[in-house]
Every structure is written in structure tokens, then in C-alpha cells.
Coordinates of C-alpha atoms and ligand atoms in Angstrom, one line a residue:
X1290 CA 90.1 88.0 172.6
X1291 CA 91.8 87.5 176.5
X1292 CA 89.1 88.4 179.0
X1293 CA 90.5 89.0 182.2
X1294 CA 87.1 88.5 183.8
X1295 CA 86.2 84.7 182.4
X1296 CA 89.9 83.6 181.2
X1297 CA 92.0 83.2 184.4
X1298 CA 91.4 83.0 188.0
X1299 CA 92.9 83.9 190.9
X1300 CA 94.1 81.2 193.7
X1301 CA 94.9 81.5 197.1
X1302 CA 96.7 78.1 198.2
X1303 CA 99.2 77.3 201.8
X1304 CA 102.9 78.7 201.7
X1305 CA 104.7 75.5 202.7
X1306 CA 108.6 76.0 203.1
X1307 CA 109.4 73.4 205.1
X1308 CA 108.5 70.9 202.1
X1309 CA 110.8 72.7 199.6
X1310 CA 113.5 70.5 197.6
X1311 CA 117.1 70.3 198.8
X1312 CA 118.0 72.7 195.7
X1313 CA 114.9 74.9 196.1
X1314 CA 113.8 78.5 196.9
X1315 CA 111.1 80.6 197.5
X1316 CA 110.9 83.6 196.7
X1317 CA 108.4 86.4 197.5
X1318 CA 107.5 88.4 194.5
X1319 CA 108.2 92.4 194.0
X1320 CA 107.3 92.8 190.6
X1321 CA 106.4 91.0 187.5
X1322 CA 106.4 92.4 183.8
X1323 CA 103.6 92.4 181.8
X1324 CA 105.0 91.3 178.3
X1325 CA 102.9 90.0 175.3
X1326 CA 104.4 86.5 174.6
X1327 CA 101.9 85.5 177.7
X1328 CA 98.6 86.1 175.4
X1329 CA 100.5 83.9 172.5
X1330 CA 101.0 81.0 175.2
X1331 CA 97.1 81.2 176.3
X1332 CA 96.7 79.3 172.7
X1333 CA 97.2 75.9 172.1
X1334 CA 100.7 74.7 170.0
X1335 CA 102.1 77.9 170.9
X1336 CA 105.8 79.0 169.8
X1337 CA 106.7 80.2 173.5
X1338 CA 105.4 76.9 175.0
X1339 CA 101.5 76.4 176.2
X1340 CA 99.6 77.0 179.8
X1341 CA 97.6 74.1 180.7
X1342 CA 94.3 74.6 182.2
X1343 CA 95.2 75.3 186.0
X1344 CA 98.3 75.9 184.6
X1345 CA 99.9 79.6 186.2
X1346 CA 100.5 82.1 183.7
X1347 CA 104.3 82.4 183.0
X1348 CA 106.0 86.2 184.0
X1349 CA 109.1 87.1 184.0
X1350 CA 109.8 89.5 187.5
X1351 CA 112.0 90.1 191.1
X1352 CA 111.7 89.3 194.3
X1353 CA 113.4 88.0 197.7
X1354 CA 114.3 84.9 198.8
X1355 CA 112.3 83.9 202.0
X1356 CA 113.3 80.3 201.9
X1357 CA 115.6 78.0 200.6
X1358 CA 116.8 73.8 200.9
X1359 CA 119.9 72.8 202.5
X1360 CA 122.1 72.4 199.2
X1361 CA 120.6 75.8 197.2
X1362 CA 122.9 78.0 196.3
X1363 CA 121.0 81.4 197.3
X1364 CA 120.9 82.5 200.8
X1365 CA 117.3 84.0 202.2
X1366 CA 117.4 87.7 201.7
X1367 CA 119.0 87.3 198.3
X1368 CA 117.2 89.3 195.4
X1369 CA 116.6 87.3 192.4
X1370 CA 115.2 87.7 189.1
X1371 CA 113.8 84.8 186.5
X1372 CA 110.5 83.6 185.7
X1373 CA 108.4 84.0 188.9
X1374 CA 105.2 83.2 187.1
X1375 CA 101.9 85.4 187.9
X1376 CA 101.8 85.0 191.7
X1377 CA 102.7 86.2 195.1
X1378 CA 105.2 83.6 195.6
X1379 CA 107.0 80.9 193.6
X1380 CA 109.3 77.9 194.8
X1381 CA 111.9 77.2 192.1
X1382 CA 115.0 75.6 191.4
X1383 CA 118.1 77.9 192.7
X1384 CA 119.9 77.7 189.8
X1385 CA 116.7 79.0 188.0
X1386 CA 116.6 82.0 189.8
X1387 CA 119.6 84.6 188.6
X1388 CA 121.2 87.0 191.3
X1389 CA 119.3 90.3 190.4
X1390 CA 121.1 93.2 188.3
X1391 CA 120.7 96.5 189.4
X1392 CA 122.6 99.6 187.9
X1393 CA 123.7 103.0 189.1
X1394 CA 121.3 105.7 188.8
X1395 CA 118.4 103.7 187.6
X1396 CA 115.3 102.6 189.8
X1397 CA 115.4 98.6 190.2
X1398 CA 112.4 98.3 187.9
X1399 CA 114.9 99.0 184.9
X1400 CA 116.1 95.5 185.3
X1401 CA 112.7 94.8 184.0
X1402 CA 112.3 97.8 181.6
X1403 CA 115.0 99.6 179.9
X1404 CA 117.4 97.0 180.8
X1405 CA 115.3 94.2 180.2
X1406 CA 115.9 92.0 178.3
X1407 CA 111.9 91.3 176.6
X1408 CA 111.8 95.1 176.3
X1409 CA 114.4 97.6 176.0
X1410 CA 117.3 95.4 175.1
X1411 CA 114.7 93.9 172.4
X1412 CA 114.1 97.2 170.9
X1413 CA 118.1 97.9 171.2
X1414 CA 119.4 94.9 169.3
X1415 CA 116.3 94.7 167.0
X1416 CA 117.2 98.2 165.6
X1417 CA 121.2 98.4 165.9
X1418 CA 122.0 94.9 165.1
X1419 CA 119.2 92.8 162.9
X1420 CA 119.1 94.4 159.7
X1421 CA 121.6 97.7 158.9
X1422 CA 120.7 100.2 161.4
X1423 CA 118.7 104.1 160.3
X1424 CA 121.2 106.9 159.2
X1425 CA 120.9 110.6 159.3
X1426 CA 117.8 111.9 156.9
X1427 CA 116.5 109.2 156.7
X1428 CA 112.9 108.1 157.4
X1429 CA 112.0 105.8 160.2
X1430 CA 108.3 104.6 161.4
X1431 CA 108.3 102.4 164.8
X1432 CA 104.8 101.0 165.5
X1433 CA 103.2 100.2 168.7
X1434 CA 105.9 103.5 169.4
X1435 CA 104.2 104.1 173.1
X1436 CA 104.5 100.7 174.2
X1437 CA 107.7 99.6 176.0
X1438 CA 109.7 97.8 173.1
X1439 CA 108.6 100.6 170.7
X1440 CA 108.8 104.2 172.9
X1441 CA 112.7 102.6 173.4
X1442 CA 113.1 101.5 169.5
X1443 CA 112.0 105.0 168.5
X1444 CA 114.2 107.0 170.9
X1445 CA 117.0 104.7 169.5
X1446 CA 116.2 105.6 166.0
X1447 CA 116.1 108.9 167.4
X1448 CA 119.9 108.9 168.6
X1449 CA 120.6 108.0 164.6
X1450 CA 119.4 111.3 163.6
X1451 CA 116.7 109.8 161.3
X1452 CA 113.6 111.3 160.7
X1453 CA 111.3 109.2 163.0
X1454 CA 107.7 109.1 163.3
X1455 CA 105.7 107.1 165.5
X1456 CA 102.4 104.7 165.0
X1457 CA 99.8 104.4 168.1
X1458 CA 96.3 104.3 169.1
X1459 CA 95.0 107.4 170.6
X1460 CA 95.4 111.2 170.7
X1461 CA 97.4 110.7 173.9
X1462 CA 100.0 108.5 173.1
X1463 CA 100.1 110.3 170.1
X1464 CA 100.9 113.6 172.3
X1465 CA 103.3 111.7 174.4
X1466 CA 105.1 110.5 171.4
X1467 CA 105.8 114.4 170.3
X1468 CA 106.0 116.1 173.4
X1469 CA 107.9 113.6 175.4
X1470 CA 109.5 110.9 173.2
X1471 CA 110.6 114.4 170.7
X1472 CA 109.5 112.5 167.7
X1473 CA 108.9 114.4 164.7
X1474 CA 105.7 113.2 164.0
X1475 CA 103.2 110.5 165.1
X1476 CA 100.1 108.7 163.4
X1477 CA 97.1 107.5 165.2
X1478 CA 95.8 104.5 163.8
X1479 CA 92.6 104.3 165.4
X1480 CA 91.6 108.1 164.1
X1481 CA 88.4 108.6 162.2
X1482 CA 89.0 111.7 160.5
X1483 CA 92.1 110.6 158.6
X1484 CA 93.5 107.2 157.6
X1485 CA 96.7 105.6 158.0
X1486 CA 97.2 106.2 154.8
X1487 CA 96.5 110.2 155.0
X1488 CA 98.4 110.2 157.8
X1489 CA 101.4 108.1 156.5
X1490 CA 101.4 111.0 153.3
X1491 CA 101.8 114.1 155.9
X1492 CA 104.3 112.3 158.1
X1493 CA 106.0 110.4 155.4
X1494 CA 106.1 112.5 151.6
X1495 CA 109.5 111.5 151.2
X1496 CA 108.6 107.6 151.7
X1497 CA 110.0 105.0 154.5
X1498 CA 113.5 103.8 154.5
X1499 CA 113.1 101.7 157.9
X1500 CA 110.4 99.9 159.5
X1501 CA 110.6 98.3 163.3
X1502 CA 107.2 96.7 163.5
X1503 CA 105.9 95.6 166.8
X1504 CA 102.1 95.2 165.8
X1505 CA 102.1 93.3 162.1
X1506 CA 98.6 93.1 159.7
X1507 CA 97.0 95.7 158.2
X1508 CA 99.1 98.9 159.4
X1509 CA 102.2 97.1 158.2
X1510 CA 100.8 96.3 154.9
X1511 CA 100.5 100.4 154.8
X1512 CA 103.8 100.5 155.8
X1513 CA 105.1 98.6 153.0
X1514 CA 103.6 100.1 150.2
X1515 CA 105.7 103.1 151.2
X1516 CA 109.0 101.7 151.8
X1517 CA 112.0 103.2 149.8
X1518 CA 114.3 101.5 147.7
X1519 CA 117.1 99.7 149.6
X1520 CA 114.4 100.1 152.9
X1521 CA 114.8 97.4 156.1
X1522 CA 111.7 96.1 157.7
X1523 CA 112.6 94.5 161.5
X1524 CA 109.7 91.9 162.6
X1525 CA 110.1 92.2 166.2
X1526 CA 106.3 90.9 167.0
X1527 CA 103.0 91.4 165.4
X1528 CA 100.9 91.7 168.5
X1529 CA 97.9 92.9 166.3
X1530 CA 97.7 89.0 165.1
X1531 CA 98.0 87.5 168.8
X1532 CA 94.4 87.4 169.6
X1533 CA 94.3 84.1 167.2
X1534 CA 95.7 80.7 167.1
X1535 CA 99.6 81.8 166.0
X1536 CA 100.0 78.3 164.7
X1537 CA 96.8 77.4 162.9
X1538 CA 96.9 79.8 159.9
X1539 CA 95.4 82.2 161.6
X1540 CA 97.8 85.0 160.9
X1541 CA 97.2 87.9 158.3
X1542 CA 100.6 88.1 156.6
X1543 CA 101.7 90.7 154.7
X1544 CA 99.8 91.1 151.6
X1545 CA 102.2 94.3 149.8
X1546 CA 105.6 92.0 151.0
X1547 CA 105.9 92.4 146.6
X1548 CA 107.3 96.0 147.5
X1549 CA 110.2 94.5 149.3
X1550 CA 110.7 92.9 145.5
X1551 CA 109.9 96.0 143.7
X1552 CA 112.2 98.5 145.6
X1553 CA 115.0 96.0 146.6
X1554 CA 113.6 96.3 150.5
X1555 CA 114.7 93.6 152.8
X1556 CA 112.6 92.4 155.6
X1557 CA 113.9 90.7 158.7
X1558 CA 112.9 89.1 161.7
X1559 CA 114.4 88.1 165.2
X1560 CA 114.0 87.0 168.7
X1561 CA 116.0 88.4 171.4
X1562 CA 117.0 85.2 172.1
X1563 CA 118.9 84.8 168.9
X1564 CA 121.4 88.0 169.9
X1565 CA 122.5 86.8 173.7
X1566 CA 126.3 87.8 172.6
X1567 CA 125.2 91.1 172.0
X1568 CA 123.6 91.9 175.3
X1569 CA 126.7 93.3 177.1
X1570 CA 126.6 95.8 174.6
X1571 CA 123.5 96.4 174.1
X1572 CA 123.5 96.9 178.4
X1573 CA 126.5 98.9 177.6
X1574 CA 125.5 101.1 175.3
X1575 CA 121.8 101.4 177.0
X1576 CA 123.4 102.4 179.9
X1577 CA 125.2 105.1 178.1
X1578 CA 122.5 106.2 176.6
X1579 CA 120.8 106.9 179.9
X1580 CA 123.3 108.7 181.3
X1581 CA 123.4 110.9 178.8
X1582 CA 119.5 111.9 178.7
X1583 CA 119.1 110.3 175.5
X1584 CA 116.3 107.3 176.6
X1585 CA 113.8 106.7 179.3
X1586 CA 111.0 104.6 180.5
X1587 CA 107.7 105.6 180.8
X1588 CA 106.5 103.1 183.6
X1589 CA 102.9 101.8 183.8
X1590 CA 102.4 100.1 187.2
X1591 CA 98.9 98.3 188.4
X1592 CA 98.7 97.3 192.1
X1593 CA 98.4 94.3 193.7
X1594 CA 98.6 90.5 191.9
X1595 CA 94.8 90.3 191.2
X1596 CA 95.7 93.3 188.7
X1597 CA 97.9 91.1 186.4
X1598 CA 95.2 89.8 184.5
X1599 CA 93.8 92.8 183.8
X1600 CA 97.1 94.4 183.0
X1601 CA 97.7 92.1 180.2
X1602 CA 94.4 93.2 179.0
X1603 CA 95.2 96.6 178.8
X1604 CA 98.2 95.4 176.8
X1605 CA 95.7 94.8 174.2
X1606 CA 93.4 97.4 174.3
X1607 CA 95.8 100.4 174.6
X1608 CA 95.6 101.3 178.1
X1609 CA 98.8 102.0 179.3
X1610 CA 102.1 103.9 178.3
X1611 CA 105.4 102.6 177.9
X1612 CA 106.7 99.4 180.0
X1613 CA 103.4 97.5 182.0
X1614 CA 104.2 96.5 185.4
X1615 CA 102.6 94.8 188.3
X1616 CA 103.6 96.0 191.7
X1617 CA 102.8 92.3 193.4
X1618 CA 103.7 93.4 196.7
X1619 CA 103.6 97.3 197.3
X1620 CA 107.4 97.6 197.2
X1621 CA 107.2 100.3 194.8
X1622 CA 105.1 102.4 196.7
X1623 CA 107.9 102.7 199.3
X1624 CA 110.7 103.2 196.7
X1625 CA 112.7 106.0 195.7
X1626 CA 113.2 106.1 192.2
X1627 CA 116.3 108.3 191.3
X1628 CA 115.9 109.9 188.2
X1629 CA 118.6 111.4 186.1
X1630 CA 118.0 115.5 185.4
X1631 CA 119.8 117.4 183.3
X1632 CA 122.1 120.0 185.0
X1633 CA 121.7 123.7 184.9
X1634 CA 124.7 124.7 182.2
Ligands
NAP337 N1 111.3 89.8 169.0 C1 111.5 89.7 170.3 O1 112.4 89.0 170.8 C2 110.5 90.3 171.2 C3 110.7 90.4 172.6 C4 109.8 91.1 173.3 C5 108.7 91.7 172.7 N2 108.5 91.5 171.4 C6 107.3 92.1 170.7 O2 107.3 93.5 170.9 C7 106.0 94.0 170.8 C8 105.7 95.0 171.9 O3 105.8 94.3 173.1 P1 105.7 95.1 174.5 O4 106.0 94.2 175.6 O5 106.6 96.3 174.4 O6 104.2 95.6 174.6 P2 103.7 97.1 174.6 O7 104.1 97.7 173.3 O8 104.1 97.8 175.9 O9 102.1 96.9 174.6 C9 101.5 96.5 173.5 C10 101.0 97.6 172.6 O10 100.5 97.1 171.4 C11 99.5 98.0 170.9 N3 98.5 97.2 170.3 C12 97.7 96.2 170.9 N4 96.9 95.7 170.0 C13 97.1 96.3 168.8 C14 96.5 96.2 167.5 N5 95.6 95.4 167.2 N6 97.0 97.0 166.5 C15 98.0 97.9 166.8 N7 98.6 98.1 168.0 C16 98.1 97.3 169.0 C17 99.0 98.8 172.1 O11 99.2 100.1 171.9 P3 98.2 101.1 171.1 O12 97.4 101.8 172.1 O13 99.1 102.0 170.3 O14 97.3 100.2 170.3 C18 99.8 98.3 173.3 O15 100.3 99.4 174.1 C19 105.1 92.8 170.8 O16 104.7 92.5 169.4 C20 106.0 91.7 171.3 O17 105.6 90.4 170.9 C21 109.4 90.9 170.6

């Protein structure tokens, strides 16, 4: 288990720009992301790469340039985006950091969240493009649905006109899934007076024809025992199994994965990584999607950089809604976000 408290520390140390690299920036951070991969990576033989001890916790995030060597390619005042890692400021090669995005109507954090590419372009090509994508009557459960990849996934299924119900820990989340997401039902795996599998009866009588599982073990082995003939199961993460060693047999694999064989299921997985030519539309259609009131973000946002550790914690313990971001330098609080409202008719 990640304890925020004993696991990591924070460091202050000297801002030195004068000694940066000819092809080197520094950029002051706005805001990181919070994403899961970062709790895989605090294990050894990791599949995202490994911190060493000392080593800064990677994060993907904005910010400014404030400094930059004679032959870099960014001018100070530039906003950039890349992997900033968990700190105030960062001095990295300029063709490592990326001119940042920004898009019409949407608050700059989407470049981290809606349009991002570790969250809501994950949940975008993970259920239009990996395995055939959820038609009309049809029966879809999305787990770790109030998290950022998942609240995304399921208004996407959503959009399809499927049935779509919604896996999460809590009354609350369970509420927001409803009431704001519109979802036609939601299960709370962490309720005492009925089990997943009561639950998964109510919500699901007619079965599950398509799973996009964010959270793996013992609530996708539920999952499976109800999946319909000819169903699709995406693997987008298991973050229920990320509290082990990923690479040292530690995971709990799927122990019903013989329904796939029974009902003629398939079950695939994928890493956002693998779909970079479908991006543009993915942004596209995102974008689209947006416009027309059909997806939003719920934004989580802890203060300050001494809240990132703790922030990944609550990524584990289900305490936050929708996409987890760190505001490293109070930017946010002087922000506008524009918000798109429906019009009176
Ligand atoms: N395939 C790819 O390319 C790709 C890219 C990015 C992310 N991902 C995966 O997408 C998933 C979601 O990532 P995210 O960044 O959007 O995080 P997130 O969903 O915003 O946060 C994680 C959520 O997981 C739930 N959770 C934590 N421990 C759990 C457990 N033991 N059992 C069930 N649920 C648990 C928590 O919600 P509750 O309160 O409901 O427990 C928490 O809100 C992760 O598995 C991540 O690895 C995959």
C-alpha cells in the first residue's frame, strides 16, 4: 500500500538557470495530473519504467517557460506540456517539452483531462476503437465509472445508446453516476447490504454484452460470469492489482476468463500508446462531443505541490471524482473556466 506520509518526501533544492544546457528549459509548473501508472512505477521491474530511491516521481502536466539555453527552441513565456515530473520546476530538454494545446471553449486543464491523452482520449479509443464498440440495447458496465478514464468511458457508451451502468465505491459516486453522468444504473462495490453480485442481478437481468474495466480482480471476475454471448471485455488497467509487484506474480488474474470460451466473449487489452494514429480523431470527435453537451469532466483539484503525494493516495482509496489534479502553483484559482451551457430553446 502507497503511504503518502513514509513513501516519498518533499525537497526543496536552488533554482539555477544560469547552468542550464545549451538545448535546455525550465519551466515553472501549473499543473500536473494525477494518473495511476505512477503507483505501478513505485515497484521494482515495472512495465512503465522504475523510480529510483531519490528518484522524482514522474507526472505528466503544464507550465511556462522561465528559462531556456542559447540553441533551445522555446522562447521564455512559452506554455509547454510533457512530463514535468512531481515538482515546482523542471529543466528539460526543449524538444521534450511539446507547445501546449488548448481548445475553444474548454478550460486549459482539458489538455490534461478530457483531452488528455492518459484519460479521456484513453477512455475514447479504448471503447470506440479496441474491440467492436456497444450498440443500442445493449448492456454496458464501465468500472472505476467516477474516476477520470471511466466517468468519460461511460458517457461514451452512453452516446451509443446502450444500456450503461456504472461500478464505484461509495453512495456518492454512486449518486453522481445517476444524477450527473445520467447512467441508468450504478453498483457500489464497497456496499454491505448487497453484493456485487445482487447488485449486478438488479442492474444487469438481461446479462452484459460489454465490459471496459479499469480496476481488474475480483469485481471483474463478477463481471465475467455475466457476459453475454458474442460480449467484448476492454482491459484498460486493473488498478485494484497495483498495490503489488505487477511483475512478480503478484496479480489476481481472472479466474471465470472460461466464460469468454463458453459464450464466444472476446477480451482485449490496450495501451493508449498502441492507437497514436487515432488521436486526431479521437480529439475530433471528443471535441464534438463537448460541444454538443454530450461529455464533461468532473475536476478534482488539490492545492499546492506538497498535496501530490497525497493526491495519488486518494487515487487509491476513492477520494476524489472524476480527473485528479494538482494545482502546483495557484494558477487555477485565478482562472476562468468557460463552461459550455445549454441554450434556452
Ligand atoms: N490502457 C491505457 O492506456 C491507460 C491509460 C490511462 C489510464 N489507464 C487505466 O485507467 C484506470 C483509471 O485511471 P484514472 O487515471 O482514470 O484513475 P481514476 O479512475 O481517476 O482513479 C482511480 C479510481 O480507481 C478506483 N479504485 C481504486 N482502488 C480500487 C480497488 N481496489 N477496486 C476498485 N476500484 C478501485 C477508485 O474509485 P472508487 O472510489 O470507485 O474505488 C479511484 O477513483 C487505471 O486502471 C489506469 O491504469 C489505462
Amino acid at each position: 500500500m502507497f503511504c503518502a506520509d513514509t513513501d516519498v518526501e518533499l525537497k526543496t533544492e536552488e533554482l539555477k538557470p544560469h547552468s542550464l544546457k545549451s538545448n535546455e528549459v525550465m519551466v515553472e509548473t501549473h499543473v500536473l495530473s494525477c494518473d495511476a501508472f505512477i503507483r505501478t512505477i513505485l515497484d521494482e521491474e515495472a512495465y512503465h519504467g522504475v523510480v529510483e530511491i531519490d528518484g522524482t516521481l514522474p507526472a505528466i502536466g503544464y507550465g511556462k517557460v522561465i528559462a531556456a539555453g542559447p540553441e533551445a527552441n522555446l522562447k521564455v513565456g512559452t506554455m509547454v506540456s510533457g512530463m514535468m515530473g512531481a515538482q515546482t520546476h523542471t529543466v528539460i530538454q526543449a524538444n521534450q517539452a511539446f507547445r501546449m494545446t488548448t481548445f475553444p471553449f474548454m478550460s486549459p486543464t482539458s489538455s490534461l483531462g478530457l483531452m488528455g491523452l492518459t484519460s479521456g482520449l484513453t477512455a475514447y479509443v479504448g471503447l470506440f476503437y479496441v474491440c467492436k464498440r456497444p450498440r443500442k440495447g445493449e448492456t454496458v458496465v464501465v468500472t472505476g465509472a467516477a474516476g477520470a478514464v471511466g466517468s468519460i468511458a461511460a458517457q461514451l457508451a452512453k452516446s451509443t445508446k446502450a444500456r450503461v451502468i456504472g461500478v464505484a465505491g461509495g453512495e456518492k459516486k454512486c449518486n453522481f453516476l445517476k444524477d450527473e453522468l445520467g447512467l441508468d444504473g450504478a453498483i457500489d462495490y464497497k456496499n454491505k447490504q448487497a453484493s456485487l453480485e445482487e447488485q449486478l442481478a438488479i442492474n444487469c437481468p438481461n446479462g452484459i454484452d460489454y465490459i471496459y474495466d479499469n480496476v481488474g480482480g475480483s469485481i471483474l471476475d463478477s463481471l465475467l460470469d455475466k457476459i453475454n454471448p458474442k460480449g467484448r471485455v476492454v482491459i484498460c488497467g486493473a488498478i485494484s492489482q497495483y498495490s503489488g509487484n505487477l511483475n512478480k506474480g503478484k496479480v489476481q488474474g481472472p479466474s471465470n476468463y472460461l466464460k469468454l470460451a463458453e459464450r464466444g466473449a472476446e477480451m482485449k487489452g490496450f495501451n493508449v500508446m498502441q492507437y497514436m494514429w487515432r488521436i486526431p480523431m479521437a480529439l475530433f470527435g471528443m471535441f464534438f462531443m463537448y460541444m454538443r453537451n454530450q461529455v464533461k469532466m468532473t475536476e478534482h483539484i488539490e492545492d499546492g505541490i506538497s498535496s501530490f503525494p497525497n493526491a495519488l493516495h486518494k487515487m487509491f482509496n476513492g477520494g476524489h471524482i472524476g480527473k485528479m489534479l494538482v494545482d502546483v502553483n495557484g494558477s487555477l484559482k485565478n482562472e476562468k473556466n468557460p463552461v459550455i451551457q445549454k441554450k434556452q430553446d
